[in-house]
Short mmCIF file of C-alpha atoms and ligand atoms in Angstrom, two decimals:
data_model
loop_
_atom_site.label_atom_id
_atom_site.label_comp_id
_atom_site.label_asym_id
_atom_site.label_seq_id
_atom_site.Cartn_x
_atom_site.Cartn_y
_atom_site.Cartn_z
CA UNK O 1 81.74 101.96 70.21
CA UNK O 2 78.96 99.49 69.98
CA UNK O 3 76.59 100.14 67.05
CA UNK O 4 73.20 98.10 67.34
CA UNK O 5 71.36 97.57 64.03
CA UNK O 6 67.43 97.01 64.29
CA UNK O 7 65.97 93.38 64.24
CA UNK O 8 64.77 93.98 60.66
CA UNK O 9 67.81 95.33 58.84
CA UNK O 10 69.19 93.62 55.98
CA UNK O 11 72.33 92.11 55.58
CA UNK O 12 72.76 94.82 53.13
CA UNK O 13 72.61 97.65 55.51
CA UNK O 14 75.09 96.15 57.85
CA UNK O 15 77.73 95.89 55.06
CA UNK O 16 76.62 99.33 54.13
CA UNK O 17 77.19 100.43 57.81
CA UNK O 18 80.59 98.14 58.01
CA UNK O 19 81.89 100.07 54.77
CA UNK O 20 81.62 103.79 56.15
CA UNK O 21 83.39 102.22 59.58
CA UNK O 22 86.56 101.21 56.99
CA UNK O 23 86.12 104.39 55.26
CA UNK O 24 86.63 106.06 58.42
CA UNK O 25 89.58 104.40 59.08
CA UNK O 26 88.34 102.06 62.03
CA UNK O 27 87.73 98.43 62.36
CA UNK O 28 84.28 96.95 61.81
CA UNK O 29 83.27 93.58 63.84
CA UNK O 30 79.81 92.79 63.01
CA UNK O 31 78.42 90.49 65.65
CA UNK O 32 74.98 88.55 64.44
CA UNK O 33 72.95 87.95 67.74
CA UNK O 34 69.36 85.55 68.10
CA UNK O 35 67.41 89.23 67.68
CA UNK O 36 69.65 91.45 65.96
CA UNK O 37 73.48 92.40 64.79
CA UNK O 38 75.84 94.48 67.20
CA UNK O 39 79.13 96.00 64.84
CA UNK O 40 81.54 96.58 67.58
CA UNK O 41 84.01 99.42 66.43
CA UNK O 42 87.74 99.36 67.11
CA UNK O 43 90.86 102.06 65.93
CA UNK O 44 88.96 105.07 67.30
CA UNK O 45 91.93 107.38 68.95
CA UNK O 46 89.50 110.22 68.72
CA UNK O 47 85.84 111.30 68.48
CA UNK O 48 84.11 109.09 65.82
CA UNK O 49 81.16 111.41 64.18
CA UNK O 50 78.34 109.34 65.52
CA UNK O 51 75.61 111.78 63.71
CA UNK O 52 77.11 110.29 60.19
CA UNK O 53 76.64 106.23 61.44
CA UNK O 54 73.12 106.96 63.36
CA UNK O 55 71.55 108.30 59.95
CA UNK O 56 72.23 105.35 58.03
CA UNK O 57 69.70 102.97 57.58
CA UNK O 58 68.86 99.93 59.53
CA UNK O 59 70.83 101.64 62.43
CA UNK O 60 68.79 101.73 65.93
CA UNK O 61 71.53 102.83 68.92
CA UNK O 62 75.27 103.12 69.13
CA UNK O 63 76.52 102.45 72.50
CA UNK O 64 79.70 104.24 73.65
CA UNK O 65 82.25 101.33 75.30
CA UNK O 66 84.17 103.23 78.34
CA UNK O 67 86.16 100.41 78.74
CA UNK O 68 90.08 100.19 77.43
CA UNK O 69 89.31 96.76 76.72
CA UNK O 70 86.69 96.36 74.34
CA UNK O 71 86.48 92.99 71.83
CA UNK O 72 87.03 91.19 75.20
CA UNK O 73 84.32 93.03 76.79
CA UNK O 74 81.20 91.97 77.86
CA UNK O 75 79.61 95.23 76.09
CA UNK O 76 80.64 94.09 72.49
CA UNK O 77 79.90 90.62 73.13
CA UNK O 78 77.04 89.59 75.73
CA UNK O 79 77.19 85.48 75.82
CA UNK O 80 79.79 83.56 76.65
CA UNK O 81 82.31 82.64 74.18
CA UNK O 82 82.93 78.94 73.94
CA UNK O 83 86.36 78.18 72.13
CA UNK O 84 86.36 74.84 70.12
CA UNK O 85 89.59 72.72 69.84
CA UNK O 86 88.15 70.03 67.96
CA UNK O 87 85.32 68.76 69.97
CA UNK O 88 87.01 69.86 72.86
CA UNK O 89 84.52 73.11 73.99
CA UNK O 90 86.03 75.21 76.73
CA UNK O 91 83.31 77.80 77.95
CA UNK O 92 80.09 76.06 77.62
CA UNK O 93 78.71 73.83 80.55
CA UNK O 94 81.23 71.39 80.38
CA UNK O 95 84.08 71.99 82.81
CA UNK O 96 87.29 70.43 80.88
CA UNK O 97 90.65 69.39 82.67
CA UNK O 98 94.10 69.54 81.06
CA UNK O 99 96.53 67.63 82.76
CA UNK O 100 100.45 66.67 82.05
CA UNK O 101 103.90 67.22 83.00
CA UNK O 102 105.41 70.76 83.61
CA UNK O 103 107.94 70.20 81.10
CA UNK O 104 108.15 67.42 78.12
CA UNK O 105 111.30 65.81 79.56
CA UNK O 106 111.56 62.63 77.28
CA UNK O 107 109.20 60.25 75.42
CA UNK O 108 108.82 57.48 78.05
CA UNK O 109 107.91 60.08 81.06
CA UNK O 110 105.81 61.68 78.39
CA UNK O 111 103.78 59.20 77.38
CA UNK O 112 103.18 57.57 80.77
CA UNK O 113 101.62 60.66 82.14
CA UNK O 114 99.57 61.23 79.03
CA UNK O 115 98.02 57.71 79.31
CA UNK O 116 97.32 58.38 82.54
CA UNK O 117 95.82 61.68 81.90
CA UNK O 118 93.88 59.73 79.36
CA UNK O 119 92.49 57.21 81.31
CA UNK O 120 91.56 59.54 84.37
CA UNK O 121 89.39 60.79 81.92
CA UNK O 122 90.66 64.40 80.56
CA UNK O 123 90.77 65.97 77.17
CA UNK O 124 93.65 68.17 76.96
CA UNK O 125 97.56 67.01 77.69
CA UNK O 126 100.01 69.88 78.95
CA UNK O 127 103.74 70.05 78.84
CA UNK O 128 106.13 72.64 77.99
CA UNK O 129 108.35 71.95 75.45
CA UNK O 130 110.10 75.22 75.23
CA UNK O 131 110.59 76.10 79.51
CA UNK O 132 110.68 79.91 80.62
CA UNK O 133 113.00 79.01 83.47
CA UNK O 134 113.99 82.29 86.17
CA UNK O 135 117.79 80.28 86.08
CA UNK O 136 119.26 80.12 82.43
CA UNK O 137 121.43 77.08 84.16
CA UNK O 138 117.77 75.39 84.81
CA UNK O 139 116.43 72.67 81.81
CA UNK O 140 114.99 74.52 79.28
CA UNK O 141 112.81 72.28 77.37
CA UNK O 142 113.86 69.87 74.65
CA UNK O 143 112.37 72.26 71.73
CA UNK O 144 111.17 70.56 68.76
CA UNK O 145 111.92 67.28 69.50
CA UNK O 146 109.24 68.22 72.88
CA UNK O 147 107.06 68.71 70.55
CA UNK O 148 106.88 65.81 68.14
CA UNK O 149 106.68 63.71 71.45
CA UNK O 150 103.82 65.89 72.31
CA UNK O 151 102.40 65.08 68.98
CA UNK O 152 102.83 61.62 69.44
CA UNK O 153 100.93 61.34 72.60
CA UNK O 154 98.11 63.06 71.17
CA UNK O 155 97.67 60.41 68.63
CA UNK O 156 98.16 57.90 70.93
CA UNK O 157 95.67 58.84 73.13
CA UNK O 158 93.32 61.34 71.30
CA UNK O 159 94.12 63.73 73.34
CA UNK O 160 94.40 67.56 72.64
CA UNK O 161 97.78 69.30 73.29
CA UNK O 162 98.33 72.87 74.50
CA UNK O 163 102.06 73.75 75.28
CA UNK O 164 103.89 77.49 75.66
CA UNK O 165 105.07 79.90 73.13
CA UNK O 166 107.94 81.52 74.88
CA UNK O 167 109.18 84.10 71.90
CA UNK O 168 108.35 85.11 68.45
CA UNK O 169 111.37 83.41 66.93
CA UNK O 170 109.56 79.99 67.81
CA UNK O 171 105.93 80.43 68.16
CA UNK O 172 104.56 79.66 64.44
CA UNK O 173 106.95 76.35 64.90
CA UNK O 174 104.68 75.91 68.50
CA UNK O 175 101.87 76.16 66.57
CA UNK O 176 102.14 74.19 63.81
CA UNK O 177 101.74 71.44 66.44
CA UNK O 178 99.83 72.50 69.62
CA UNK O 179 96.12 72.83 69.61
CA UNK O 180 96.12 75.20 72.05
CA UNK O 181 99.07 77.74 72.39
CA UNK O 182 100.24 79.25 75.63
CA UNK O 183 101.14 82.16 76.50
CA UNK O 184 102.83 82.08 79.74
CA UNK O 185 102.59 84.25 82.95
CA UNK O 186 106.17 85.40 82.25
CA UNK O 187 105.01 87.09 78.80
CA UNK O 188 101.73 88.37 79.34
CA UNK O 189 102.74 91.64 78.60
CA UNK O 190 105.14 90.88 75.71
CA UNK O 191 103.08 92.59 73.07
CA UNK O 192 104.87 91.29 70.16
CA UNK O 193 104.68 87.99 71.24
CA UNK O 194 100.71 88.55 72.14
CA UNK O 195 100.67 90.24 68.36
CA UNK O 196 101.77 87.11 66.80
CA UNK O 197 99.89 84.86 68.74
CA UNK O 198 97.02 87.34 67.37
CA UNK O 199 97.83 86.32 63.67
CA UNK O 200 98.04 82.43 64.30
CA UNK O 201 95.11 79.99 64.09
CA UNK O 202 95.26 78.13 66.93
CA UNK O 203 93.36 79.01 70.45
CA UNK O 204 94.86 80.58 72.55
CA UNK O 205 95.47 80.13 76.72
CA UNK O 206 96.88 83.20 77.93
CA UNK O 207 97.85 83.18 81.37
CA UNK O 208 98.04 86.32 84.08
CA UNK O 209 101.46 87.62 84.82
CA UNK O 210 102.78 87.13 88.33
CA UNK O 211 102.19 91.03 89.02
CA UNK O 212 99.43 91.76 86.68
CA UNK O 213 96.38 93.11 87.64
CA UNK O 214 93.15 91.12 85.64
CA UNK O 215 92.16 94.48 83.86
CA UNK O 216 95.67 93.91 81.98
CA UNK O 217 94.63 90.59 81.82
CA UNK O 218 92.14 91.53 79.81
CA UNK O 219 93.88 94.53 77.92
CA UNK O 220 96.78 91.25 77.07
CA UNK O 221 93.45 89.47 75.40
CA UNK O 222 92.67 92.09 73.64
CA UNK O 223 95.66 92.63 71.98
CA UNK O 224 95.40 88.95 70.51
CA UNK O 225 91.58 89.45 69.63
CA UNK O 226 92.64 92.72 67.32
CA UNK O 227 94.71 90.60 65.64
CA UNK O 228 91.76 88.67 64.96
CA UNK O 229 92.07 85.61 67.10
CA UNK O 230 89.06 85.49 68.93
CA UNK O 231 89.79 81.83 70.49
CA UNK O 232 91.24 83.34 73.51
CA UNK O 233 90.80 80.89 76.99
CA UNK O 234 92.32 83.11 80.28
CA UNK O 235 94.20 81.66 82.97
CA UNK O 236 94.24 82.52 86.84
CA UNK O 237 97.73 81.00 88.17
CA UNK O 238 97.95 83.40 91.01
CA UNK O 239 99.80 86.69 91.57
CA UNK O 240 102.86 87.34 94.07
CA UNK O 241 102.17 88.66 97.34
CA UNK O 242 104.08 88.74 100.89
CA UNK O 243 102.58 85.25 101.91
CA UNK O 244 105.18 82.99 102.10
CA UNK O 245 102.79 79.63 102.73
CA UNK O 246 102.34 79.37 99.23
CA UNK O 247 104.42 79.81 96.44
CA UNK O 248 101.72 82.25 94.95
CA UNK O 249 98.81 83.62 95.53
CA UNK O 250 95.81 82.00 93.66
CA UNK O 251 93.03 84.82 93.47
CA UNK O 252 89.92 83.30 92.64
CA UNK O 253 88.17 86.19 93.04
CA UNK O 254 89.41 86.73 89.68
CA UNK O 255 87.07 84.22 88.11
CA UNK O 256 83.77 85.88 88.77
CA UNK O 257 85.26 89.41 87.69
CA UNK O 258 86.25 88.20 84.66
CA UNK O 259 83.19 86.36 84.23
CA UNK O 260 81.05 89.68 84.87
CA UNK O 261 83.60 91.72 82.83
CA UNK O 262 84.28 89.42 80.31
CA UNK O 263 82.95 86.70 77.41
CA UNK O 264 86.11 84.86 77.62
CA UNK O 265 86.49 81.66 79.61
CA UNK O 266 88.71 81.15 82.18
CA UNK O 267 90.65 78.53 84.00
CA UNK O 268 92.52 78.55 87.24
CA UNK O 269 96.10 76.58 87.53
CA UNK O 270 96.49 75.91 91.59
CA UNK O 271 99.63 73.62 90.26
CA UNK O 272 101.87 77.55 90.21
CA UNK O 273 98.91 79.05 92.06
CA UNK O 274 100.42 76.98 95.01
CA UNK O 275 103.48 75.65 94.41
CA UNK O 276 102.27 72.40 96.57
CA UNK O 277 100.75 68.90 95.28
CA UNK O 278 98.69 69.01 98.58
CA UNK O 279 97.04 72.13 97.64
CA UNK O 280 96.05 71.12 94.46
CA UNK O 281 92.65 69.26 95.14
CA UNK O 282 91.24 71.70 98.03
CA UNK O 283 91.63 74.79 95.44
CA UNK O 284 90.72 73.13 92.23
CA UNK O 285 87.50 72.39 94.09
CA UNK O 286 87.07 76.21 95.05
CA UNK O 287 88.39 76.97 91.61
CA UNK O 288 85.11 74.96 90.65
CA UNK O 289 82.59 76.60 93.05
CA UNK O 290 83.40 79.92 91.73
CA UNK O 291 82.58 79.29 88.31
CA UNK O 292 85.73 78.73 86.60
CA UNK O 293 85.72 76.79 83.13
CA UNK O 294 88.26 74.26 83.64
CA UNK O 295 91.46 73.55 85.13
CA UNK O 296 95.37 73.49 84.03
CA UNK O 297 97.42 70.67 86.32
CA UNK O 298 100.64 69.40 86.63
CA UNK O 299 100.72 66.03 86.51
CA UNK O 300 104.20 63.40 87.04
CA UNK O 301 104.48 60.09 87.84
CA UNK O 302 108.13 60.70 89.81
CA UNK O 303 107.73 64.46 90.48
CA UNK O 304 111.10 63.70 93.14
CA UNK O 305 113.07 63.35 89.51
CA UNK O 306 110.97 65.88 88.00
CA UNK O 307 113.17 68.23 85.84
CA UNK O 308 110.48 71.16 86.48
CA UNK O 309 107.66 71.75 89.53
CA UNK O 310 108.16 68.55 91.01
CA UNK O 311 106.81 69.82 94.46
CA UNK O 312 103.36 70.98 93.19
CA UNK O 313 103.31 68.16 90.56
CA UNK O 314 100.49 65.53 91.44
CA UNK O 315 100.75 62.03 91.03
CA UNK O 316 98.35 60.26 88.31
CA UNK O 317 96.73 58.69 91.24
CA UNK O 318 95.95 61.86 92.97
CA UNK O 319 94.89 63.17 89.05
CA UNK O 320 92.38 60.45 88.77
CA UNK O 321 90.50 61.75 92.40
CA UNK O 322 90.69 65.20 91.10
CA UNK O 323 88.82 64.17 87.95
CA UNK O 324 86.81 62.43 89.89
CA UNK O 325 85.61 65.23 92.50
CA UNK O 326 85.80 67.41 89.64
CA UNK O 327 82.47 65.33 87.68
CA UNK O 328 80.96 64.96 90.85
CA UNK O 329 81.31 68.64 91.97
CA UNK O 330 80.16 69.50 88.16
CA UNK O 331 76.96 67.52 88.67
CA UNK O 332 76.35 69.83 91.65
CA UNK O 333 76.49 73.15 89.85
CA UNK O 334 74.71 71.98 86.50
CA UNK O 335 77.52 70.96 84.79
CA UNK O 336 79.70 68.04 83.14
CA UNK O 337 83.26 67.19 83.27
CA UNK O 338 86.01 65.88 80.94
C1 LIG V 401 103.84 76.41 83.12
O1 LIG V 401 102.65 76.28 82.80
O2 LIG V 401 104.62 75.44 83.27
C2 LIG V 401 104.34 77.76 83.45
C3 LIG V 401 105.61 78.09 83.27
O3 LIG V 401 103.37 78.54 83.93
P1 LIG V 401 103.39 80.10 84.33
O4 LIG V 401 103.67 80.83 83.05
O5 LIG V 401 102.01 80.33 84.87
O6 LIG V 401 104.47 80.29 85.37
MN1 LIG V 402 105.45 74.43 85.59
#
């Protein structure tokens, strides 16, 4: 539920109207807009007694939200969230690349690819430090130690960091360092770990499960916004289908949706969405054209000894054209790049 106040009331009669949601036993998010305020209205499991919110004063229309999702929604919040990471802005006209390694492997290869990330001209350094891997024989990250080399590189270079939570044992430790958290496509639905990532301070880049469709996307979101995160940055990385030319299926068609659906931003990987260095360019420039916010890309500069995604890792040569199609593309549509 969606209750819209009139352009005159006071703040007084919001907080009056934000009390009797509480008292009710439901979850008041007053949203101050350029005209008016909007308190969006979460907890309902059954009828809310609209008669007892309409009479109170300063109230002009509540608007019933059919959606499941609803803090995520377009309905309880009409512009376009941009999430801040410093004076990083993903969301607003500038299109922002994050580049790096699949996995943190050791300080030298960490640092290398972060300069050159650097100098191509992006913001935001990737690397997993903790590594989901589908084989438990696979690497699986070097842990904390990944992380204060992540750290490192970020003062090095001024860049911004964003790495992956994989459980709820280790995520405050993630965060304590990251700027950006992920959430990968392997725990999109794990709701404790979505919970927790809920109660922590740092943005969040949630990214769609292999077999998820992007309404659970969404409902994934929303389970980190109730916990009161609201810097929340989605992911396209493509879904699994029966092609077998590509290692998944990037579906861009996912970007307007959740643009129309959504206030969230979004970004599109086409490093897992193709499993192929050659098919990173072509659909980071159609990841562009459809209006996505920025991309994720895996960057090494000897993916052949790459202890993760060496095939659909680019080299830093190949990063610095992307960046550079990428600002000249932005121009095109009305936007920047960094
Ligand atoms: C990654 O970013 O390296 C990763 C494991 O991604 P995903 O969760 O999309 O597979
Ligand atoms: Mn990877």
């Amino acid at each position: 539920m969606l209750i819209v106040m009139e352009t005159s009331a006071p703040k007084k009669a919001i907080d009056n109207v934000c009390k009797l949601i509480e008292e009710m036993g439901l979850s008041a998010h007053p949203m101050p807009g350029a005209q008016r305020t909007a308190i969006g209205v979460t907890g309902n499991k059954s009828q809310i007694d609209s008669d007892r919110i309409m009479t109170q004063a300063g109230v002009r229309e509540i608007i019933h939200v059919t959606k499941p999702y609803k803090l995520v929604s377009r309905e309880f919040y009409p512009e376009p969230s941009v999430i801040e990471v410093g004076d990083v802005k993903i969301g607003g006209p500038e299109f922002i690349i994050m580049g790096g390694p699949c996995a943190v492997e050791n300080r030298e290869q960490t640092l290398i690819i972060a300069e050159a990330v650097s100098k191509a001209g992006a913001k935001v350094l990737r690397g997993g430090a903790y590594k989901p891997r589908t084989s438990p024989y696979s690497f699986q990250g070097l842990k904390e130690d990944g992380l204060k080399i992540l750290a490192e590189a970020r003062d090095k270079f001024g860049l911004k960091i964003v790495t992956e939570a994989i459980d709820t044992e280790t995520i405050d430790l993630v965060s304590d360092y990251a700027d950006i958290v992920q959430i990968g496509a392997r725990n999109m639905q794990n709701y404790s770990l979505l919970k927790k990532a809920g109660r922590q301070k740092k943005a969040v880049l949630l990214k769609r499960g292999f077999a998820a469709t992007v309404e659970e996307l969404l409902m994934a979101a929303e389970y980190i916004m109730a916990e009161g995160n609201s810097k929340v940055i989605l992911c396209e990385r493509g879904v699994r289908t029966f092609a077998d030319h590509t290692r998944n299926t990037l579906d861009l068609s996912a970007v307007p949706f959740v643009k129309r659906t959504s206030h969230l931003p979004i970004i599109v990987d086409p490093s897992h969405g193709t499993g192929r260095k050659e098919k990173v360019i072509p659909l980071s420039r159609a990841a562009i054209a459809v209006g996505a916010d920025g991309l994720i890309i895996e960057v090494h500069h000897d993916p052949a000894n790459a202890l993760s995604d060496g095939p659909q890792s680019i080299s830093p040569e190949m990063f610095e054209q992307l960046v550079h199609e990428m600002s000249t593309l932005a121009g095109v549509l009305g936007r920047t790049c960094g």
